[in-house]
mmCIF file of C-alpha atoms and ligand atoms in Angstrom:
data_model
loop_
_atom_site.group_PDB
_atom_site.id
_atom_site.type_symbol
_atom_site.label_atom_id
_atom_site.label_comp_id
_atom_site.label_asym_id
_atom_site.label_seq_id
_atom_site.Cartn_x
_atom_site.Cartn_y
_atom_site.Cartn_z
ATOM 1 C CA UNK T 1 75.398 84.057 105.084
ATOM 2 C CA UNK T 2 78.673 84.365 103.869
ATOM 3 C CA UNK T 3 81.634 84.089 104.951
ATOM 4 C CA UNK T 4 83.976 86.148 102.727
ATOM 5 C CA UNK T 5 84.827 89.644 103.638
ATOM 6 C CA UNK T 6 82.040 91.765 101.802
ATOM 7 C CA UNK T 7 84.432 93.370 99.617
ATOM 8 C CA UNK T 8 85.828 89.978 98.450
ATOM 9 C CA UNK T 9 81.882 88.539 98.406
ATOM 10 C CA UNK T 10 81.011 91.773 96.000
ATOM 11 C CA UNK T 11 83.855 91.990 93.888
ATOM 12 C CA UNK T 12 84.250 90.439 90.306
ATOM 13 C CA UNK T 13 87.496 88.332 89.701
ATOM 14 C CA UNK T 14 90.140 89.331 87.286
ATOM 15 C CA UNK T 15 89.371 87.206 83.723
ATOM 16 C CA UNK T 16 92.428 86.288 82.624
ATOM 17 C CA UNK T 17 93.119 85.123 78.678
ATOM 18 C CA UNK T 18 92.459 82.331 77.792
ATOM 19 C CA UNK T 19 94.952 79.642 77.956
ATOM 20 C CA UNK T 20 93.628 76.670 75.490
ATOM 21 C CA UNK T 21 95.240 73.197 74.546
ATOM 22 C CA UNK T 22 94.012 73.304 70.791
ATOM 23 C CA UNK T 23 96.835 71.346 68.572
ATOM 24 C CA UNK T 24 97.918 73.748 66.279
ATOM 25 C CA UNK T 25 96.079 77.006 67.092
ATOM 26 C CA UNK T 26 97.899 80.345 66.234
ATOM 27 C CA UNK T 27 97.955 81.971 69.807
ATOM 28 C CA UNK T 28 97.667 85.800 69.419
ATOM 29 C CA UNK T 29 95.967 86.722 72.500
ATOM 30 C CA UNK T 30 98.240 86.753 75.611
ATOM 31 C CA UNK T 31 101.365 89.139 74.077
ATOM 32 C CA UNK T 32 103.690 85.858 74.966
ATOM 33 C CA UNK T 33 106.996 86.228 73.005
ATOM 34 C CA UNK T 34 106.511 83.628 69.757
ATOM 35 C CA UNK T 35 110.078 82.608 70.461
ATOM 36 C CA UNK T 36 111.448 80.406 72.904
ATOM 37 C CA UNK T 37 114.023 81.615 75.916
ATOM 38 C CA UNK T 38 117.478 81.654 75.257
ATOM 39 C CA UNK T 39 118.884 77.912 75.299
ATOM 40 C CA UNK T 40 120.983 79.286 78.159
ATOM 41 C CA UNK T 41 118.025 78.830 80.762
ATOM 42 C CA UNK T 42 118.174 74.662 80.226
ATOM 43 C CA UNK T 43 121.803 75.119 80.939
ATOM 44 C CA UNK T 44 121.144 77.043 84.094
ATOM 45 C CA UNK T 45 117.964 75.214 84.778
ATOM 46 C CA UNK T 46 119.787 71.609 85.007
ATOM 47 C CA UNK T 47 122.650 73.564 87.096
ATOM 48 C CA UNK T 48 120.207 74.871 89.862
ATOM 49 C CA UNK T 49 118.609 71.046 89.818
ATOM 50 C CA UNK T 50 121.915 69.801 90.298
ATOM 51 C CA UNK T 51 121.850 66.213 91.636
ATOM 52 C CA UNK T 52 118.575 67.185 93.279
ATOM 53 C CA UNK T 53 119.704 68.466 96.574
ATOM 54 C CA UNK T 54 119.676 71.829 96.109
ATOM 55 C CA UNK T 55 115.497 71.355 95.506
ATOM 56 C CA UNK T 56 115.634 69.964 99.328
ATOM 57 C CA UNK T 57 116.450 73.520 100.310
ATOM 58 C CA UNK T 58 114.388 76.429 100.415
ATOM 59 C CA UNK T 59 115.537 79.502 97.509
ATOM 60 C CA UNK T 60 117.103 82.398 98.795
ATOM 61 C CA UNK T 61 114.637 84.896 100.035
ATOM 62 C CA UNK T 62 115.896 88.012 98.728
ATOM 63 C CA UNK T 63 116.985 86.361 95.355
ATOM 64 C CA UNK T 64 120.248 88.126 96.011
ATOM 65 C CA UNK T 65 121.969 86.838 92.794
ATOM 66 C CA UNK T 66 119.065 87.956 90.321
ATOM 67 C CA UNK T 67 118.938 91.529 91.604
ATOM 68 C CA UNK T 68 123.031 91.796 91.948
ATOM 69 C CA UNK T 69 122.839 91.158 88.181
ATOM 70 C CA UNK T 70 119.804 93.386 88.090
ATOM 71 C CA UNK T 71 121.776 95.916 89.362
ATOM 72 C CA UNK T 72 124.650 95.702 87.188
ATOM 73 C CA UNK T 73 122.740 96.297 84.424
ATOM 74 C CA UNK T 74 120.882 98.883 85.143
ATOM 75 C CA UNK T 75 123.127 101.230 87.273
ATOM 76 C CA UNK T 76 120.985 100.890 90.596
ATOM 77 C CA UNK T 77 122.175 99.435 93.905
ATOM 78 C CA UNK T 78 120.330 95.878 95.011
ATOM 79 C CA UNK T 79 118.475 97.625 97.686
ATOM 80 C CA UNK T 80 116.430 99.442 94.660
ATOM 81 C CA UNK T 81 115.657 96.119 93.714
ATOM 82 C CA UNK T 82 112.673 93.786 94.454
ATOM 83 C CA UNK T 83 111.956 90.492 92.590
ATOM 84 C CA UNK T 84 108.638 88.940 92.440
ATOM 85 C CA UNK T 85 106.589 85.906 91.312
ATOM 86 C CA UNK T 86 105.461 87.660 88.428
ATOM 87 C CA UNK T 87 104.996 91.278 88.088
ATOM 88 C CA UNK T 88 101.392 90.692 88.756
ATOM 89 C CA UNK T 89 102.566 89.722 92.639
ATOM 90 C CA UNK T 90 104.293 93.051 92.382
ATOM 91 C CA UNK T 91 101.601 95.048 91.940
ATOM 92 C CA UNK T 92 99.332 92.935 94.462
ATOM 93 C CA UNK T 93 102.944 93.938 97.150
ATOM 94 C CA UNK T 94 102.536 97.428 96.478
ATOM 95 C CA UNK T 95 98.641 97.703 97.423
ATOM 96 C CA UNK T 96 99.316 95.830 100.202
ATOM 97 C CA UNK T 97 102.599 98.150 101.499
ATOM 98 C CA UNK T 98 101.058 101.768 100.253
ATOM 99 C CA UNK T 99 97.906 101.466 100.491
ATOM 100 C CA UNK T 100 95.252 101.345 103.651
ATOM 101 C CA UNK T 101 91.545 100.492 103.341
ATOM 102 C CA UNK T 102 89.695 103.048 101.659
ATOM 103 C CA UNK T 103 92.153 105.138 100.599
ATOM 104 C CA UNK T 104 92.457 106.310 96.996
ATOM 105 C CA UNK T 105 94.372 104.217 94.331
ATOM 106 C CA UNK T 106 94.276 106.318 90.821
ATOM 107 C CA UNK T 107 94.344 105.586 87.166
ATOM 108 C CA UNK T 108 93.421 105.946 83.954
ATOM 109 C CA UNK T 109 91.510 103.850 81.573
ATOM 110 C CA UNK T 110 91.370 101.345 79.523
ATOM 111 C CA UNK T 111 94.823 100.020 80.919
ATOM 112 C CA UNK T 112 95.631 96.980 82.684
ATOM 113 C CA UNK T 113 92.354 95.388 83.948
ATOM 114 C CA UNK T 114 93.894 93.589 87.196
ATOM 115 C CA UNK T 115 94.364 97.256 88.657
ATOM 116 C CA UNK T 116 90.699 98.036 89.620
ATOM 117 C CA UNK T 117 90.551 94.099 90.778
ATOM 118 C CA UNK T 118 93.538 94.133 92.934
ATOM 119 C CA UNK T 119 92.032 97.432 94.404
ATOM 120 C CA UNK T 120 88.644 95.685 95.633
ATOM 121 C CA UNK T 121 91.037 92.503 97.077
ATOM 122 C CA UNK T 122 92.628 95.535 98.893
ATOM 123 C CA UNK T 123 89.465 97.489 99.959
ATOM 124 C CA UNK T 124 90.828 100.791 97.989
ATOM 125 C CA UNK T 125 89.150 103.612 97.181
ATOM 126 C CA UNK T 126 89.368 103.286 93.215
ATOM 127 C CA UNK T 127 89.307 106.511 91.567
ATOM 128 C CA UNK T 128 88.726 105.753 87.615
ATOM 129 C CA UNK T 129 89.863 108.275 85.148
ATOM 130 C CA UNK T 130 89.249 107.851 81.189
ATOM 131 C CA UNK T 131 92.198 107.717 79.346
ATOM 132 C CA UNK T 132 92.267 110.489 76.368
ATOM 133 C CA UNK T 133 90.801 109.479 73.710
ATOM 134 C CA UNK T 134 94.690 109.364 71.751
ATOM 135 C CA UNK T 135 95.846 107.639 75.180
ATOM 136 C CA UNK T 136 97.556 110.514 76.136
ATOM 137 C CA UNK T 137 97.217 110.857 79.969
ATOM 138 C CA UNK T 138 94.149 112.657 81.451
ATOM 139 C CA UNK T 139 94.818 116.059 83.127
ATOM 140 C CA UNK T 140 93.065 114.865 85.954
ATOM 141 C CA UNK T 141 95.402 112.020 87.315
ATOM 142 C CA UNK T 142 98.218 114.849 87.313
ATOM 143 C CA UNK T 143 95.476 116.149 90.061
ATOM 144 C CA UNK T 144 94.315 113.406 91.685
ATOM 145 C CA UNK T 145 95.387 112.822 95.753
ATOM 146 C CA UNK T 146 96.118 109.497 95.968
ATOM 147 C CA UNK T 147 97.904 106.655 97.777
ATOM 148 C CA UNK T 148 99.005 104.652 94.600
ATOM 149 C CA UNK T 149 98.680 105.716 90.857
ATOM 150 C CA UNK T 150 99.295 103.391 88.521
ATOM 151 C CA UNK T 151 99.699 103.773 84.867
ATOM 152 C CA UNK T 152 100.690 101.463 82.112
ATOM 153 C CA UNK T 153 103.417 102.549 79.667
ATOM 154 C CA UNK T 154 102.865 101.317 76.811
ATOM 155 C CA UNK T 155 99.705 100.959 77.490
ATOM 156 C CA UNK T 156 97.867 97.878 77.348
ATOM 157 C CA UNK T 157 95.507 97.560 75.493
ATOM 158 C CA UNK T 158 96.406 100.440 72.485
ATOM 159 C CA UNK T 159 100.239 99.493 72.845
ATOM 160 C CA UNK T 160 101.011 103.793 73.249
ATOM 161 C CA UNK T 161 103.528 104.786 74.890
ATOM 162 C CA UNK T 162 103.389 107.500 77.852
ATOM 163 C CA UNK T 163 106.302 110.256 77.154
ATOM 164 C CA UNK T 164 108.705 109.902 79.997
ATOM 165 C CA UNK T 165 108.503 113.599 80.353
ATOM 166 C CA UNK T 166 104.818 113.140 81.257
ATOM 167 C CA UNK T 167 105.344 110.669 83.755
ATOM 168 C CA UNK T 168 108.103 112.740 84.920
ATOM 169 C CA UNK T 169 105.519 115.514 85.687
ATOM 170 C CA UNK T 170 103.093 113.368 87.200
ATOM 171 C CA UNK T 171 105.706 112.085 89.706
ATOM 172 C CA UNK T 172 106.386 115.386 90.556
ATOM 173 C CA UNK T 173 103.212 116.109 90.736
ATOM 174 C CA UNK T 174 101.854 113.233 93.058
ATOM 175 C CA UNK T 175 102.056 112.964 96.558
ATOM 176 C CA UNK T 176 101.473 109.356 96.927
ATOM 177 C CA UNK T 177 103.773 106.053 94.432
ATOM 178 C CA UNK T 178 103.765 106.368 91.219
ATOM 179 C CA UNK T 179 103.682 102.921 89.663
ATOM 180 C CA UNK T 180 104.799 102.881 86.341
ATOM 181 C CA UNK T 181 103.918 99.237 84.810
ATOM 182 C CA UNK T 182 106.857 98.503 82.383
ATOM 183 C CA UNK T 183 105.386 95.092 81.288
ATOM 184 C CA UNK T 184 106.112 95.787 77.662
ATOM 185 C CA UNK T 185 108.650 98.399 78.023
ATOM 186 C CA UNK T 186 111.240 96.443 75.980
ATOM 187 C CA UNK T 187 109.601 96.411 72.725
ATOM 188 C CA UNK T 188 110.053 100.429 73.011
ATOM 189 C CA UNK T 189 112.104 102.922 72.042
ATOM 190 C CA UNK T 190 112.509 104.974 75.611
ATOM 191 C CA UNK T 191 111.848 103.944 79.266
ATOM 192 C CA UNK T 192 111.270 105.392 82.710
ATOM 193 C CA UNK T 193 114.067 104.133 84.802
ATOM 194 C CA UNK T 194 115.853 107.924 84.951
ATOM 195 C CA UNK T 195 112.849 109.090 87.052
ATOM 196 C CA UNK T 196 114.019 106.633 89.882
ATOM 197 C CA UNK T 197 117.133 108.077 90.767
ATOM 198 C CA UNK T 198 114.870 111.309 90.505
ATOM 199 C CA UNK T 199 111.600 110.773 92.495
ATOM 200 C CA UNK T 200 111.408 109.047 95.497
ATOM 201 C CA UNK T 201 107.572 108.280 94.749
ATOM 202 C CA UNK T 202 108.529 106.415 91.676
ATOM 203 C CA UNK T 203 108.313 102.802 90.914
ATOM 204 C CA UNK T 204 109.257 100.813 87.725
ATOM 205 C CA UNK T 205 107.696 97.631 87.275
ATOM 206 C CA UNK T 206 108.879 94.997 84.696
ATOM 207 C CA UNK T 207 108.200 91.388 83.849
ATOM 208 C CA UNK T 208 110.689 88.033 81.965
ATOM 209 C CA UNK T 209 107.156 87.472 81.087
ATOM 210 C CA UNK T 210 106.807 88.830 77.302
ATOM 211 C CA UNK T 211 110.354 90.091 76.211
ATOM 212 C CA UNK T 212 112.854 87.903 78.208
ATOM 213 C CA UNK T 213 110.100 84.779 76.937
ATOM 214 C CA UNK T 214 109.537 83.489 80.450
ATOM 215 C CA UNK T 215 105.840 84.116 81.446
ATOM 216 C CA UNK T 216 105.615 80.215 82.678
ATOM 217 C CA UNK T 217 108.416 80.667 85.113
ATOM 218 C CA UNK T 218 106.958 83.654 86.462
ATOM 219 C CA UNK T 219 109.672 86.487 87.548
ATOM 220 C CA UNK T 220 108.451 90.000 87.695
ATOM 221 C CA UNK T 221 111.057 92.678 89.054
ATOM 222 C CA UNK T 222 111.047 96.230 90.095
ATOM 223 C CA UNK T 223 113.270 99.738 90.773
ATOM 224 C CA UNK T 224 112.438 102.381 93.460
ATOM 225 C CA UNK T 225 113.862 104.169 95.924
ATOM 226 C CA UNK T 226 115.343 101.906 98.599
ATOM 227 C CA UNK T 227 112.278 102.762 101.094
ATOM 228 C CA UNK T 228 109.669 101.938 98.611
ATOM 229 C CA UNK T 229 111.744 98.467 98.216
ATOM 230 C CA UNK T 230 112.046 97.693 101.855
ATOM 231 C CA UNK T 231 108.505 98.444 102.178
ATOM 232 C CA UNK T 232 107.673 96.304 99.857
ATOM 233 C CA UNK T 233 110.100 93.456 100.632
ATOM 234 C CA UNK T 234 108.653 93.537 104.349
ATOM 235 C CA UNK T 235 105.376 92.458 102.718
ATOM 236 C CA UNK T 236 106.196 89.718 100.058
ATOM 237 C CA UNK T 237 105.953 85.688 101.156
ATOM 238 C CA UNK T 238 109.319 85.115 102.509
ATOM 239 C CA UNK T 239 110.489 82.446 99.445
ATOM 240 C CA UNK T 240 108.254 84.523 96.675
ATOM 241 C CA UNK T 241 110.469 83.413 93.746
ATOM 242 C CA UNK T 242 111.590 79.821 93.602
ATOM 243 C CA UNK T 243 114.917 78.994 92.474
ATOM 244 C CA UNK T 244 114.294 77.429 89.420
ATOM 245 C CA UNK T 245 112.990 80.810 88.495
ATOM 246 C CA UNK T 246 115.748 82.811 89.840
ATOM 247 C CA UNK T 247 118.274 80.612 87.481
ATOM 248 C CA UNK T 248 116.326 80.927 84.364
ATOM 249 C CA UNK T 249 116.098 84.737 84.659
ATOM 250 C CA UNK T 250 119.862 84.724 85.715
ATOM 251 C CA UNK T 251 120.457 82.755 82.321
ATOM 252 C CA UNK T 252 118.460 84.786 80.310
ATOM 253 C CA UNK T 253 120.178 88.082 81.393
ATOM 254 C CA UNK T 254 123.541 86.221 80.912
ATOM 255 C CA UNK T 255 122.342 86.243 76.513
ATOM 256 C CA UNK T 256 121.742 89.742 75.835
ATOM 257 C CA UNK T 257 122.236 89.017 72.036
ATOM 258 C CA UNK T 258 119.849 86.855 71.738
ATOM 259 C CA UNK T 259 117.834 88.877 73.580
ATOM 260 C CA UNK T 260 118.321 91.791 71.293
ATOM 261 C CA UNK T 261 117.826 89.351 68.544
ATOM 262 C CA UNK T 262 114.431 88.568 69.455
ATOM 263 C CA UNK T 263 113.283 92.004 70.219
ATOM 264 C CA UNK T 264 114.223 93.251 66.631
ATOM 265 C CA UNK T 265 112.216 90.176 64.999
ATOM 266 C CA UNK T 266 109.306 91.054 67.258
ATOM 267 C CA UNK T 267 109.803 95.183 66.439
ATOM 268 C CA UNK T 268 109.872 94.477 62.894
ATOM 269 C CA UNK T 269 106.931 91.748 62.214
ATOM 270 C CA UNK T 270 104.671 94.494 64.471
ATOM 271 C CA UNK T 271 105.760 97.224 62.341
ATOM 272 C CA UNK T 272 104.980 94.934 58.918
ATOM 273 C CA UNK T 273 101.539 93.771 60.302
ATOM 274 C CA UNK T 274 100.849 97.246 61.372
ATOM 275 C CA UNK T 275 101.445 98.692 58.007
ATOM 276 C CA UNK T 276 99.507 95.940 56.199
ATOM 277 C CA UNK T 277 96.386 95.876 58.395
ATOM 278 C CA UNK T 278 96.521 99.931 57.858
ATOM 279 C CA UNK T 279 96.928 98.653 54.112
ATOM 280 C CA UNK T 280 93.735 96.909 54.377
ATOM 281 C CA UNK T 281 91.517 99.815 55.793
ATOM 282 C CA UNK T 282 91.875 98.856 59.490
ATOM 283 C CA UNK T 283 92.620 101.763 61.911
ATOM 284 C CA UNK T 284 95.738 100.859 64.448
ATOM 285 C CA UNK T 285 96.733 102.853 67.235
ATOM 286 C CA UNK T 286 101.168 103.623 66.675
ATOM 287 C CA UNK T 287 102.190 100.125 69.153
ATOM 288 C CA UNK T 288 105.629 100.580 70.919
ATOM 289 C CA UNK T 289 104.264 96.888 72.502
ATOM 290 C CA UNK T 290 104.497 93.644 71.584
ATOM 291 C CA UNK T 291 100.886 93.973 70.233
ATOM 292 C CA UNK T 292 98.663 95.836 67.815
ATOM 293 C CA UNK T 293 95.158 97.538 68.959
ATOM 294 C CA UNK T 294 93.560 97.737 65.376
ATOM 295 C CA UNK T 295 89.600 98.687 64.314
ATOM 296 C CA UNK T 296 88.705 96.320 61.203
ATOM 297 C CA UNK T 297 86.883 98.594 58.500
ATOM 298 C CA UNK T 298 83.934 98.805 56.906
ATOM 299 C CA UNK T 299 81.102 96.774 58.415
ATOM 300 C CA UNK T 300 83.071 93.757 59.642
ATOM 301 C CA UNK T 301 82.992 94.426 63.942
ATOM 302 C CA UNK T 302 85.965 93.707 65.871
ATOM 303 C CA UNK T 303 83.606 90.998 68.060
ATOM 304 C CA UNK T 304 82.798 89.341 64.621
ATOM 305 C CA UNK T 305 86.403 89.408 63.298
ATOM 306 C CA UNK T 306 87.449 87.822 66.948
ATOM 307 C CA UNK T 307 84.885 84.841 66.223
ATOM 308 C CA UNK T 308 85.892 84.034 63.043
ATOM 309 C CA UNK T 309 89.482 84.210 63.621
ATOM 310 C CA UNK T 310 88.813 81.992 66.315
ATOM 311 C CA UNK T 311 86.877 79.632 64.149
ATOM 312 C CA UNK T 312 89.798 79.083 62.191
ATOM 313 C CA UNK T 313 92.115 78.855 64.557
ATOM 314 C CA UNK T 314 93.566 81.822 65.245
ATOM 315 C CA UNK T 315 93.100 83.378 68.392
ATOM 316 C CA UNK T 316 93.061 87.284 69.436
ATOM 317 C CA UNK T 317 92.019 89.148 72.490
ATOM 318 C CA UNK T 318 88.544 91.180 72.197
ATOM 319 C CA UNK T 319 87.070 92.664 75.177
ATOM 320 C CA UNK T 320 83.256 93.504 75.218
ATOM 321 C CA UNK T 321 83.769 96.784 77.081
ATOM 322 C CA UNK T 322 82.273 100.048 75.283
ATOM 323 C CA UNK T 323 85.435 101.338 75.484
ATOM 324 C CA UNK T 324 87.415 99.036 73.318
ATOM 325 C CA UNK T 325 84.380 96.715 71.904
ATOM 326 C CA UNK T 326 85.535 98.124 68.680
ATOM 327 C CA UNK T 327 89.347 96.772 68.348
ATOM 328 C CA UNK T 328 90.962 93.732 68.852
ATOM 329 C CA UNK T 329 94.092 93.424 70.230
ATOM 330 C CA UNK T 330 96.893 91.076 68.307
ATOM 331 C CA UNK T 331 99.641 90.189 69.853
ATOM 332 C CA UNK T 332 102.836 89.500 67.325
ATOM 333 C CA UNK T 333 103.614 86.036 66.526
ATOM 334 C CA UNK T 334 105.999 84.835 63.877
ATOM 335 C CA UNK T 335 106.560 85.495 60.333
ATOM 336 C CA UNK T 336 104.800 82.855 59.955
ATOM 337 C CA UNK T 337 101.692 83.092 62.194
ATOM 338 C CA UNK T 338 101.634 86.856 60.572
ATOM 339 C CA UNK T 339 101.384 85.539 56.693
ATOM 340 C CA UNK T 340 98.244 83.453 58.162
ATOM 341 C CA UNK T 341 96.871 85.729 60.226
ATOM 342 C CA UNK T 342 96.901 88.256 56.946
ATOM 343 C CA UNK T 343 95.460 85.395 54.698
ATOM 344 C CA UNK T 344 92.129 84.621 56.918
ATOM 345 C CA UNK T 345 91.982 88.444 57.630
ATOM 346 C CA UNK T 346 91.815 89.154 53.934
ATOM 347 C CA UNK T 347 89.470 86.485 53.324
ATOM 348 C CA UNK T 348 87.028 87.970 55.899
ATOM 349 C CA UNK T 349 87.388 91.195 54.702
ATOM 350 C CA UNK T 350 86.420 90.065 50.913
ATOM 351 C CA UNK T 351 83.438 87.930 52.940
ATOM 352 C CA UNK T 352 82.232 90.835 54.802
ATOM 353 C CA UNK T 353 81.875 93.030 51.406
HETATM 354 C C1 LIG J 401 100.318 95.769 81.746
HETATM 355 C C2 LIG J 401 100.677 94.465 82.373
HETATM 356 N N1 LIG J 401 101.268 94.442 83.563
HETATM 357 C C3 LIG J 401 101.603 93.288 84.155
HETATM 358 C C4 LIG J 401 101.335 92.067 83.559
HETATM 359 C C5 LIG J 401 101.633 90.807 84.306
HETATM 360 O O1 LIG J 401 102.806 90.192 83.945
HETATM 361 P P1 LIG J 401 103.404 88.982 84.747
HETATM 362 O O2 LIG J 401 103.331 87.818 83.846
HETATM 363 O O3 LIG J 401 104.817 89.400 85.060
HETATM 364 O O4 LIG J 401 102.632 88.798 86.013
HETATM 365 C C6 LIG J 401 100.716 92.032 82.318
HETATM 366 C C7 LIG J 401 100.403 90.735 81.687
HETATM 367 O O5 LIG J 401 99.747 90.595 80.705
HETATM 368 C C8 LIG J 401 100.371 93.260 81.706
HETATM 369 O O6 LIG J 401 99.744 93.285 80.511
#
């Protein structure tokens, strides 16, 4: 007998990447930023920390300060604002505001692999579309009814991006939320934030976790009309983001030059290790990510290039799913990490022939 609700005994958990303590290992498999924060957030860290009162006390709920800056900067009013503990606690809010048991949550993929998770936890009706095979959109989720939709843009794992104009249409076309994931939407050249203002079924999801370099501090925000917000702000813990996290994301939106900085080193190593795995013979889907999605040629297999990478070191993300068994995905490291990560690939390639 168990006693776990049968969709939680049934389901399979979410497998996330792997996190290892190996001295020196080149870590390429969890799109982290390779740089560190801006040195602003010790600043602001030490502040909130102050002389250790202010941990006594319980952060503010609403994390009014983060999403009046949030606001600034964007052009939207606070109440289009949520913050979370992570985008990934986004996501798991808007399940549990828009979505009852059994209805339909759509999407297309391969994309993030916590969606189809997050809708067993929930007791959704998953309705799973194949992405095209370019990862253009399907035609389908355009006709899909459907509580939630959620798509990834770019997508994870081929690092494309969906045309705004698309996701404009499905919007418009959709009578349930529209989630658009924006976890790597900073590493692009265009976003989605115009169809807020637009579409009252849209909702932009972002994360300090890979641009802004905070993925340990977790702080995942979001945009939407200011029902969609309230909904989902009626559903989160009441103290969801702690306030050491709410003053290292205020500090790191107080650097925007740095910020900038970083981006354009990531954009550019990308767009050198793109062109010299293409160089090499591999095949590599056009990344407006913080990560490559590339085929190795010849007879050397993705799963075998993943191993011996890993054997030396160097760790990349490679999913054995008949879908994408056939790529690994890279996420961009340094200039540094990218000379050796070209030296051992070229070595395996002149192994494998
Ligand atoms: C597409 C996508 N969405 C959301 C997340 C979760 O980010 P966070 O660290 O903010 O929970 C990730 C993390 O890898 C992701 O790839």
């Amino acid at each position: 007998m168990s006693y776990l609700r049968p969709n939680i005994a049934k389901m399979r958990a979410y497998v996330p990447g792997e996190q290892p303590k190996v001295a020196s290992l080149i870590k390429l498999n969890t799109n982290e930023n390779p740089y560190p924060p801006s040195h602003k957030v010790a600043a602001g860290l030490y502040a909130a920390i102050g002389d250790g009162h202010p941990l006594r006390l319980y952060p503010d709920p609403v994390c009014s300060g983060l999403r009046a800056k949030l606001a600034e900067i964007h052009g939207f009013l606070p109440e289009q604002i949520i913050v979370g503990n992570g985008s990934d606690e986004l996501l798991t809010l808007a399940l549990r505001a828009f979505v009852g048991e059994g209805q339909r949550v759509a999407y297309a993929m391969p994309s993030y692999s916590l969606y189809p998770v997050l809708c067993d936890i929930q007791g959704a009706r998953k309705v799973e579309l194949e992405m095209n095979p370019d990862f253009t959109l399907p035609a389908q989720l355009f006709r899909e009814r459907a509580a939630l939709k959620f798509v990834t843009s770019p997508n994870a794992p081929s690092g494309v991006a969906v045309p705004t104009a698309a996701l404009d249409r499905l919007c418009a076309a959709s009578d349930g939320v529209v989630l658009i994931d924006e976890a790597y939407i900073d590493f692009a050249d265009d976003n989605a934030l115009r169809l807020v203002d637009k579409h009252r079924n849209a909702l932009v999801v972002r994360t300090m976790s890979k641009s802004f370099s905070l993925a340990g501090l977790r702080v995942g925000f979001a945009f939407g009309h200011r029902a969609l917000i309230a909904g989902l702000m009626k559903v989160k813990d009441s103290y969801n983001v702690n306030r050491l996290s709410e003053a290292a994301a205020l500090a790191v939106l107080n650097d925007a030059d740095y910020f900038r900085a970083c981006i354009a080193c990531v954009k550019a190593t990308r767009d050198r290790l793109r062109a010299a795995l293409i160089a090499l013979g591999f095949s590599v889907f056009p990344s407006a990510a913080n990560f490559l999605c590339a085929r190795p040629p010849g007879r050397l297999t993705a799963k075998k290039l993943y191993e011996t990478l890993r054997a030396r070191k160097i760790l990349v993300r490679w999913w054995n799913d008949p879908r994408v068994r056939s790529h690994v995905r890279i996420s961009i490291g340094t200039d540094d990490e990218t000379d050796k990560l070209l030296a051992a690939i070229r070595e395996i390639l002149a192994e494998a022939t």
